Amino acid sequence: LFTCIDHVAYACPDADEAAKFYIETFGWHEIHREENPDQGILEIMMAPAAELTPDMTQVQMISPISETSTTAKWLEKNNGRAGLHHMAWRVDDIDAVSATLRERGVRLLYDEPRVGTGGNRINFMHPKSGRGVLIELTQYPKN
Ligand code: MC0
């Protein structure tokens, strides 16, 4: 069903500042950035190498660009403290994976996948279904 852990997300008030820290302190690279108005966040993808290899796991810095975003709510409940927010599993066929997970009683947040990083199709398992962890499913655009 799943290919690899595509990314682990770090939620913080300032994704730019977090990315700068990874670059200057750890020598990581910024691979991609975009604002996602649907999710109300700025996201910056960081990787340990300048070129992404197929199975490389990234760290995604996310910070709210809207006060009503779920990430803003998460930070508020966490008293403004940054921390690990979710992990994302890469899948080849999000529709098939979603159907199987639903059959197995897993609660997905969206009826249909929404738009994520770089036009990926994304959905999330509710933290109650992920045993306390928010898990994203992400499918890259098909060529
Ligand atoms: C909330 N909970 C979490 C959690 N957020 N548990 C683990 N990890 C998290 N990140 C838990 C709370 O502690 C609480 O547990 C319960 O879930 C309900 O939380 P709430 O504080 O009442 O908040 P809700 O229910 O309003 O929202 C939680 C929910 C929301 C997961 C539904 O955050 C959501 O829709 N998330 C999906 C979208 C998202 O995260 N977008 C940002 C990344 P108790 O035990 O107290 O009931 S977008 C992204 O990453 C894209 C662009 C991409 O990669 O392509």
PDB file of N, CA and C in Angstrom, residues 13-89:
ATOM      1  N   PRO A  13       5.978  28.738  14.417  1.00  0.00           N
ATOM      2  CA  PRO A  13       5.417  30.041  14.038  1.00  0.00           C
ATOM      3  C   PRO A  13       6.054  30.624  12.774  1.00  0.00           C
ATOM      4  N   ASP A  14       7.309  30.241  12.456  1.00  0.00           N
ATOM      5  CA  ASP A  14       8.032  30.873  11.350  1.00  0.00           C
ATOM      6  C   ASP A  14       8.838  29.818  10.573  1.00  0.00           C
ATOM      7  N   ALA A  15       8.250  29.292   9.488  1.00  0.00           N
ATOM      8  CA  ALA A  15       8.893  28.222   8.717  1.00  0.00           C
ATOM      9  C   ALA A  15      10.219  28.685   8.111  1.00  0.00           C
ATOM     10  N   ASP A  16      10.297  29.950   7.740  1.00  0.00           N
ATOM     11  CA  ASP A  16      11.531  30.486   7.156  1.00  0.00           C
ATOM     12  C   ASP A  16      12.687  30.421   8.142  1.00  0.00           C
ATOM     13  N   GLU A  17      12.387  30.788   9.367  1.00  0.00           N
ATOM     14  CA  GLU A  17      13.417  30.784  10.407  1.00  0.00           C
ATOM     15  C   GLU A  17      13.879  29.354  10.681  1.00  0.00           C
ATOM     16  N   ALA A  18      12.927  28.415  10.688  1.00  0.00           N
ATOM     17  CA  ALA A  18      13.261  27.003  10.937  1.00  0.00           C
ATOM     18  C   ALA A  18      14.113  26.450   9.791  1.00  0.00           C
ATOM     19  N   ALA A  19      13.765  26.817   8.553  1.00  0.00           N
ATOM     20  CA  ALA A  19      14.521  26.343   7.384  1.00  0.00           C
ATOM     21  C   ALA A  19      15.952  26.882   7.441  1.00  0.00           C
ATOM     22  N   LYS A  20      16.078  28.155   7.805  1.00  0.00           N
ATOM     23  CA  LYS A  20      17.397  28.791   7.902  1.00  0.00           C
ATOM     24  C   LYS A  20      18.268  28.040   8.926  1.00  0.00           C
ATOM     25  N   PHE A  21      17.643  27.661  10.047  1.00  0.00           N
ATOM     26  CA  PHE A  21      18.366  26.914  11.081  1.00  0.00           C
ATOM     27  C   PHE A  21      18.871  25.577  10.524  1.00  0.00           C
ATOM     28  N   TYR A  22      18.046  24.855   9.782  1.00  0.00           N
ATOM     29  CA  TYR A  22      18.455  23.574   9.194  1.00  0.00           C
ATOM     30  C   TYR A  22      19.593  23.758   8.189  1.00  0.00           C
ATOM     31  N   ILE A  23      19.521  24.846   7.422  1.00  0.00           N
ATOM     32  CA  ILE A  23      20.551  25.104   6.412  1.00  0.00           C
ATOM     33  C   ILE A  23      21.884  25.448   7.089  1.00  0.00           C
ATOM     34  N   GLU A  24      21.821  26.377   8.038  1.00  0.00           N
ATOM     35  CA  GLU A  24      23.057  26.886   8.642  1.00  0.00           C
ATOM     36  C   GLU A  24      23.668  25.923   9.649  1.00  0.00           C
ATOM     37  N   THR A  25      22.826  25.193  10.364  1.00  0.00           N
ATOM     38  CA  THR A  25      23.341  24.330  11.434  1.00  0.00           C
ATOM     39  C   THR A  25      23.589  22.902  10.974  1.00  0.00           C
ATOM     40  N   PHE A  26      22.674  22.388  10.140  1.00  0.00           N
ATOM     41  CA  PHE A  26      22.786  20.979   9.743  1.00  0.00           C
ATOM     42  C   PHE A  26      23.276  20.799   8.307  1.00  0.00           C
ATOM     43  N   GLY A  27      23.334  21.891   7.549  1.00  0.00           N
ATOM     44  CA  GLY A  27      23.756  21.784   6.149  1.00  0.00           C
ATOM     45  C   GLY A  27      22.688  21.179   5.241  1.00  0.00           C
ATOM     46  N   TRP A  28      21.417  21.267   5.665  1.00  0.00           N
ATOM     47  CA  TRP A  28      20.322  20.749   4.835  1.00  0.00           C
ATOM     48  C   TRP A  28      20.009  21.730   3.703  1.00  0.00           C
ATOM     49  N   HIS A  29      19.171  21.277   2.776  1.00  0.00           N
ATOM     50  CA  HIS A  29      18.867  22.074   1.584  1.00  0.00           C
ATOM     51  C   HIS A  29      17.371  22.330   1.469  1.00  0.00           C
ATOM     52  N   GLU A  30      17.052  23.532   0.974  1.00  0.00           N
ATOM     53  CA  GLU A  30      15.651  23.803   0.684  1.00  0.00           C
ATOM     54  C   GLU A  30      15.335  23.224  -0.695  1.00  0.00           C
ATOM     55  N   ILE A  31      14.344  22.333  -0.757  1.00  0.00           N
ATOM     56  CA  ILE A  31      14.003  21.636  -1.995  1.00  0.00           C
ATOM     57  C   ILE A  31      12.819  22.304  -2.688  1.00  0.00           C
ATOM     58  N   HIS A  32      11.911  22.837  -1.871  1.00  0.00           N
ATOM     59  CA  HIS A  32      10.654  23.350  -2.435  1.00  0.00           C
ATOM     60  C   HIS A  32       9.975  24.227  -1.393  1.00  0.00           C
ATOM     61  N   ARG A  33       9.253  25.229  -1.865  1.00  0.00           N
ATOM     62  CA  ARG A  33       8.412  26.003  -0.937  1.00  0.00           C
ATOM     63  C   ARG A  33       7.154  26.453  -1.645  1.00  0.00           C
ATOM     64  N   GLU A  34       6.087  26.547  -0.909  1.00  0.00           N
ATOM     65  CA  GLU A  34       4.865  27.116  -1.461  1.00  0.00           C
ATOM     66  C   GLU A  34       3.900  27.477  -0.336  1.00  0.00           C
ATOM     67  N   GLU A  35       2.983  28.386  -0.665  1.00  0.00           N
ATOM     68  CA  GLU A  35       1.885  28.660   0.250  1.00  0.00           C
ATOM     69  C   GLU A  35       0.709  27.817  -0.203  1.00  0.00           C
ATOM     70  N   ASN A  36       0.020  27.202   0.764  1.00  0.00           N
ATOM     71  CA  ASN A  36      -1.157  26.401   0.448  1.00  0.00           C
ATOM     72  C   ASN A  36      -2.358  27.077   1.118  1.00  0.00           C
ATOM     73  N   PRO A  37      -3.109  27.866   0.349  1.00  0.00           N
ATOM     74  CA  PRO A  37      -4.211  28.622   0.951  1.00  0.00           C
ATOM     75  C   PRO A  37      -5.327  27.729   1.484  1.00  0.00           C
ATOM     76  N   ASP A  38      -5.513  26.555   0.861  1.00  0.00           N
ATOM     77  CA  ASP A  38      -6.539  25.611   1.331  1.00  0.00           C
ATOM     78  C   ASP A  38      -6.208  25.157   2.753  1.00  0.00           C
ATOM     79  N   GLN A  39      -4.927  24.903   3.012  1.00  0.00           N
ATOM     80  CA  GLN A  39      -4.495  24.446   4.335  1.00  0.00           C
ATOM     81  C   GLN A  39      -4.116  25.608   5.252  1.00  0.00           C
ATOM     82  N   GLY A  40      -3.979  26.802   4.683  1.00  0.00           N
ATOM     83  CA  GLY A  40      -3.635  27.979   5.484  1.00  0.00           C
ATOM     84  C   GLY A  40      -2.215  27.966   6.013  1.00  0.00           C
ATOM     85  N   ILE A  41      -1.300  27.420   5.195  1.00  0.00           N
ATOM     86  CA  ILE A  41       0.094  27.329   5.666  1.00  0.00           C
ATOM     87  C   ILE A  41       1.097  27.745   4.593  1.00  0.00           C
ATOM     88  N   LEU A  42       2.298  28.157   5.093  1.00  0.00           N
ATOM     89  CA  LEU A  42       3.503  28.204   4.268  1.00  0.00           C
ATOM     90  C   LEU A  42       4.234  26.903   4.554  1.00  0.00           C
ATOM     91  N   GLU A  43       4.676  26.207   3.505  1.00  0.00           N
ATOM     92  CA  GLU A  43       5.455  24.991   3.745  1.00  0.00           C
ATOM     93  C   GLU A  43       6.765  25.052   2.988  1.00  0.00           C
ATOM     94  N   ILE A  44       7.830  24.622   3.681  1.00  0.00           N
ATOM     95  CA  ILE A  44       9.159  24.577   3.066  1.00  0.00           C
ATOM     96  C   ILE A  44       9.703  23.162   3.248  1.00  0.00           C
ATOM     97  N   MET A  45       9.992  22.511   2.103  1.00  0.00           N
ATOM     98  CA  MET A  45      10.519  21.145   2.148  1.00  0.00           C
ATOM     99  C   MET A  45      12.038  21.188   2.240  1.00  0.00           C
ATOM    100  N   MET A  46      12.573  20.489   3.231  1.00  0.00           N
ATOM    101  CA  MET A  46      14.011  20.433   3.446  1.00  0.00           C
ATOM    102  C   MET A  46      14.486  18.997   3.254  1.00  0.00           C
ATOM    103  N   ALA A  47      15.705  18.853   2.701  1.00  0.00           N
ATOM    104  CA  ALA A  47      16.263  17.511   2.515  1.00  0.00           C
ATOM    105  C   ALA A  47      17.745  17.530   2.890  1.00  0.00           C
ATOM    106  N   PRO A  48      18.277  16.355   3.260  1.00  0.00           N
ATOM    107  CA  PRO A  48      19.693  16.305   3.645  1.00  0.00           C
ATOM    108  C   PRO A  48      20.639  16.387   2.458  1.00  0.00           C
ATOM    109  N   ALA A  49      20.114  16.350   1.228  1.00  0.00           N
ATOM    110  CA  ALA A  49      20.949  16.489   0.029  1.00  0.00           C
ATOM    111  C   ALA A  49      20.271  17.470  -0.927  1.00  0.00           C
ATOM    112  N   ALA A  50      21.072  18.048  -1.829  1.00  0.00           N
ATOM    113  CA  ALA A  50      20.530  19.060  -2.746  1.00  0.00           C
ATOM    114  C   ALA A  50      19.582  18.448  -3.769  1.00  0.00           C
ATOM    115  N   GLU A  51      19.865  17.186  -4.123  1.00  0.00           N
ATOM    116  CA  GLU A  51      19.005  16.475  -5.082  1.00  0.00           C
ATOM    117  C   GLU A  51      18.245  15.392  -4.343  1.00  0.00           C
ATOM    118  N   LEU A  52      16.950  15.374  -4.548  1.00  0.00           N
ATOM    119  CA  LEU A  52      16.112  14.386  -3.890  1.00  0.00           C
ATOM    120  C   LEU A  52      16.255  13.033  -4.584  1.00  0.00           C
ATOM    121  N   THR A  53      16.529  11.988  -3.812  1.00  0.00           N
ATOM    122  CA  THR A  53      16.509  10.631  -4.387  1.00  0.00           C
ATOM    123  C   THR A  53      15.108  10.056  -4.133  1.00  0.00           C
ATOM    124  N   PRO A  54      14.722   9.013  -4.869  1.00  0.00           N
ATOM    125  CA  PRO A  54      13.328   8.552  -4.810  1.00  0.00           C
ATOM    126  C   PRO A  54      12.821   8.193  -3.415  1.00  0.00           C
ATOM    127  N   ASP A  55      13.677   7.633  -2.563  1.00  0.00           N
ATOM    128  CA  ASP A  55      13.198   7.189  -1.249  1.00  0.00           C
ATOM    129  C   ASP A  55      13.586   8.125  -0.110  1.00  0.00           C
ATOM    130  N   MET A  56      14.099   9.311  -0.437  1.00  0.00           N
ATOM    131  CA  MET A  56      14.579  10.195   0.616  1.00  0.00           C
ATOM    132  C   MET A  56      13.420  10.817   1.400  1.00  0.00           C
ATOM    133  N   THR A  57      13.540  10.796   2.709  1.00  0.00           N
ATOM    134  CA  THR A  57      12.520  11.417   3.551  1.00  0.00           C
ATOM    135  C   THR A  57      12.886  12.886   3.785  1.00  0.00           C
ATOM    136  N   GLN A  58      11.904  13.742   3.622  1.00  0.00           N
ATOM    137  CA  GLN A  58      12.134  15.175   3.803  1.00  0.00           C
ATOM    138  C   GLN A  58      11.580  15.635   5.159  1.00  0.00           C
ATOM    139  N   VAL A  59      12.019  16.808   5.577  1.00  0.00           N
ATOM    140  CA  VAL A  59      11.393  17.471   6.728  1.00  0.00           C
ATOM    141  C   VAL A  59      10.668  18.693   6.181  1.00  0.00           C
ATOM    142  N   GLN A  60       9.391  18.785   6.526  1.00  0.00           N
ATOM    143  CA  GLN A  60       8.547  19.872   6.016  1.00  0.00           C
ATOM    144  C   GLN A  60       8.312  20.879   7.150  1.00  0.00           C
ATOM    145  N   MET A  61       8.814  22.090   6.930  1.00  0.00           N
ATOM    146  CA  MET A  61       8.546  23.166   7.895  1.00  0.00           C
ATOM    147  C   MET A  61       7.187  23.762   7.557  1.00  0.00           C
ATOM    148  N   ILE A  62       6.279  23.806   8.513  1.00  0.00           N
ATOM    149  CA  ILE A  62       4.990  24.450   8.236  1.00  0.00           C
ATOM    150  C   ILE A  62       4.705  25.528   9.271  1.00  0.00           C
ATOM    151  N   SER A  63       4.201  26.663   8.768  1.00  0.00           N
ATOM    152  CA  SER A  63       3.743  27.712   9.683  1.00  0.00           C
ATOM    153  C   SER A  63       2.462  28.318   9.129  1.00  0.00           C
ATOM    154  N   PRO A  64       1.595  28.775  10.023  1.00  0.00           N
ATOM    155  CA  PRO A  64       0.290  29.282   9.579  1.00  0.00           C
ATOM    156  C   PRO A  64       0.402  30.593   8.807  1.00  0.00           C
ATOM    157  N   ILE A  65      -0.416  30.718   7.756  1.00  0.00           N
ATOM    158  CA  ILE A  65      -0.555  32.021   7.087  1.00  0.00           C
ATOM    159  C   ILE A  65      -1.976  32.543   7.314  1.00  0.00           C
ATOM    160  N   SER A  66      -2.751  31.780   8.056  1.00  0.00           N
ATOM    161  CA  SER A  66      -4.106  32.224   8.377  1.00  0.00           C
ATOM    162  C   SER A  66      -4.400  31.854   9.829  1.00  0.00           C
ATOM    163  N   GLU A  67      -5.056  32.791  10.526  1.00  0.00           N
ATOM    164  CA  GLU A  67      -5.319  32.578  11.957  1.00  0.00           C
ATOM    165  C   GLU A  67      -6.296  31.442  12.195  1.00  0.00           C
ATOM    166  N   THR A  68      -7.075  31.119  11.145  1.00  0.00           N
ATOM    167  CA  THR A  68      -8.102  30.086  11.322  1.00  0.00           C
ATOM    168  C   THR A  68      -7.622  28.709  10.834  1.00  0.00           C
ATOM    169  N   SER A  69      -6.364  28.617  10.424  1.00  0.00           N
ATOM    170  CA  SER A  69      -5.877  27.328   9.922  1.00  0.00           C
ATOM    171  C   SER A  69      -5.766  26.323  11.076  1.00  0.00           C
ATOM    172  N   THR A  70      -5.817  25.029  10.714  1.00  0.00           N
ATOM    173  CA  THR A  70      -5.701  23.994  11.751  1.00  0.00           C
ATOM    174  C   THR A  70      -4.314  24.042  12.397  1.00  0.00           C
ATOM    175  N   THR A  71      -3.303  24.495  11.640  1.00  0.00           N
ATOM    176  CA  THR A  71      -1.950  24.578  12.203  1.00  0.00           C
ATOM    177  C   THR A  71      -1.859  25.705  13.243  1.00  0.00           C
ATOM    178  N   ALA A  72      -2.562  26.809  12.995  1.00  0.00           N
ATOM    179  CA  ALA A  72      -2.607  27.900  13.979  1.00  0.00           C
ATOM    180  C   ALA A  72      -3.257  27.395  15.262  1.00  0.00           C
ATOM    181  N   LYS A  73      -4.340  26.621  15.104  1.00  0.00           N
ATOM    182  CA  LYS A  73      -5.038  26.067  16.279  1.00  0.00           C
ATOM    183  C   LYS A  73      -4.121  25.116  17.050  1.00  0.00           C
ATOM    184  N   TRP A  74      -3.386  24.292  16.281  1.00  0.00           N
ATOM    185  CA  TRP A  74      -2.468  23.323  16.911  1.00  0.00           C
ATOM    186  C   TRP A  74      -1.397  24.049  17.729  1.00  0.00           C
ATOM    187  N   LEU A  75      -0.819  25.113  17.139  1.00  0.00           N
ATOM    188  CA  LEU A  75       0.233  25.870  17.829  1.00  0.00           C
ATOM    189  C   LEU A  75      -0.324  26.552  19.081  1.00  0.00           C
ATOM    190  N   GLU A  76      -1.537  27.091  18.948  1.00  0.00           N
ATOM    191  CA  GLU A  76      -2.173  27.774  20.078  1.00  0.00           C
ATOM    192  C   GLU A  76      -2.368  26.782  21.235  1.00  0.00           C
ATOM    193  N   LYS A  77      -2.879  25.568  20.879  1.00  0.00           N
ATOM    194  CA  LYS A  77      -3.096  24.558  21.930  1.00  0.00           C
ATOM    195  C   LYS A  77      -1.783  24.092  22.531  1.00  0.00           C
ATOM    196  N   ASN A  78      -0.684  24.229  21.767  1.00  0.00           N
ATOM    197  CA  ASN A  78       0.645  23.820  22.228  1.00  0.00           C
ATOM    198  C   ASN A  78       1.391  25.002  22.857  1.00  0.00           C
ATOM    199  N   ASN A  79       0.610  26.030  23.234  1.00  0.00           N
ATOM    200  CA  ASN A  79       1.179  27.235  23.858  1.00  0.00           C
ATOM    201  C   ASN A  79       2.280  27.877  23.015  1.00  0.00           C
ATOM    202  N   GLY A  80       2.102  27.819  21.677  1.00  0.00           N
ATOM    203  CA  GLY A  80       3.044  28.488  20.783  1.00  0.00           C
ATOM    204  C   GLY A  80       4.323  27.720  20.543  1.00  0.00           C
ATOM    205  N   ARG A  81       4.437  26.549  21.183  1.00  0.00           N
ATOM    206  CA  ARG A  81       5.691  25.786  21.031  1.00  0.00           C
ATOM    207  C   ARG A  81       5.691  25.002  19.724  1.00  0.00           C
ATOM    208  N   ALA A  82       6.850  25.029  19.052  1.00  0.00           N
ATOM    209  CA  ALA A  82       7.007  24.264  17.818  1.00  0.00           C
ATOM    210  C   ALA A  82       7.198  22.787  18.150  1.00  0.00           C
ATOM    211  N   GLY A  83       6.931  21.939  17.169  1.00  0.00           N
ATOM    212  CA  GLY A  83       7.171  20.515  17.398  1.00  0.00           C
ATOM    213  C   GLY A  83       6.728  19.676  16.220  1.00  0.00           C
ATOM    214  N   LEU A  84       6.944  18.351  16.351  1.00  0.00           N
ATOM    215  CA  LEU A  84       6.523  17.446  15.275  1.00  0.00           C
ATOM    216  C   LEU A  84       5.002  17.455  15.189  1.00  0.00           C
ATOM    217  N   HIS A  85       4.497  17.565  13.959  1.00  0.00           N
ATOM    218  CA  HIS A  85       3.064  17.748  13.761  1.00  0.00           C
ATOM    219  C   HIS A  85       2.404  16.541  13.089  1.00  0.00           C
ATOM    220  N   HIS A  86       3.028  15.999  12.064  1.00  0.00           N
ATOM    221  CA  HIS A  86       2.492  14.807  11.403  1.00  0.00           C
ATOM    222  C   HIS A  86       3.587  14.134  10.582  1.00  0.00           C
ATOM    223  N   MET A  87       3.306  12.918  10.117  1.00  0.00           N
ATOM    224  CA  MET A  87       4.178  12.308   9.116  1.00  0.00           C
ATOM    225  C   MET A  87       3.336  11.955   7.901  1.00  0.00           C
ATOM    226  N   ALA A  88       4.007  11.944   6.749  1.00  0.00           N
ATOM    227  CA  ALA A  88       3.294  11.701   5.494  1.00  0.00           C
ATOM    228  C   ALA A  88       3.832  10.450   4.830  1.00  0.00           C
ATOM    229  N   TRP A  89       2.917   9.541   4.481  1.00  0.00           N
ATOM    230  CA  TRP A  89       3.299   8.312   3.794  1.00  0.00           C
ATOM    231  C   TRP A  89       3.029   8.472   2.306  1.00  0.00           C
TER     232      TRP A  89
END
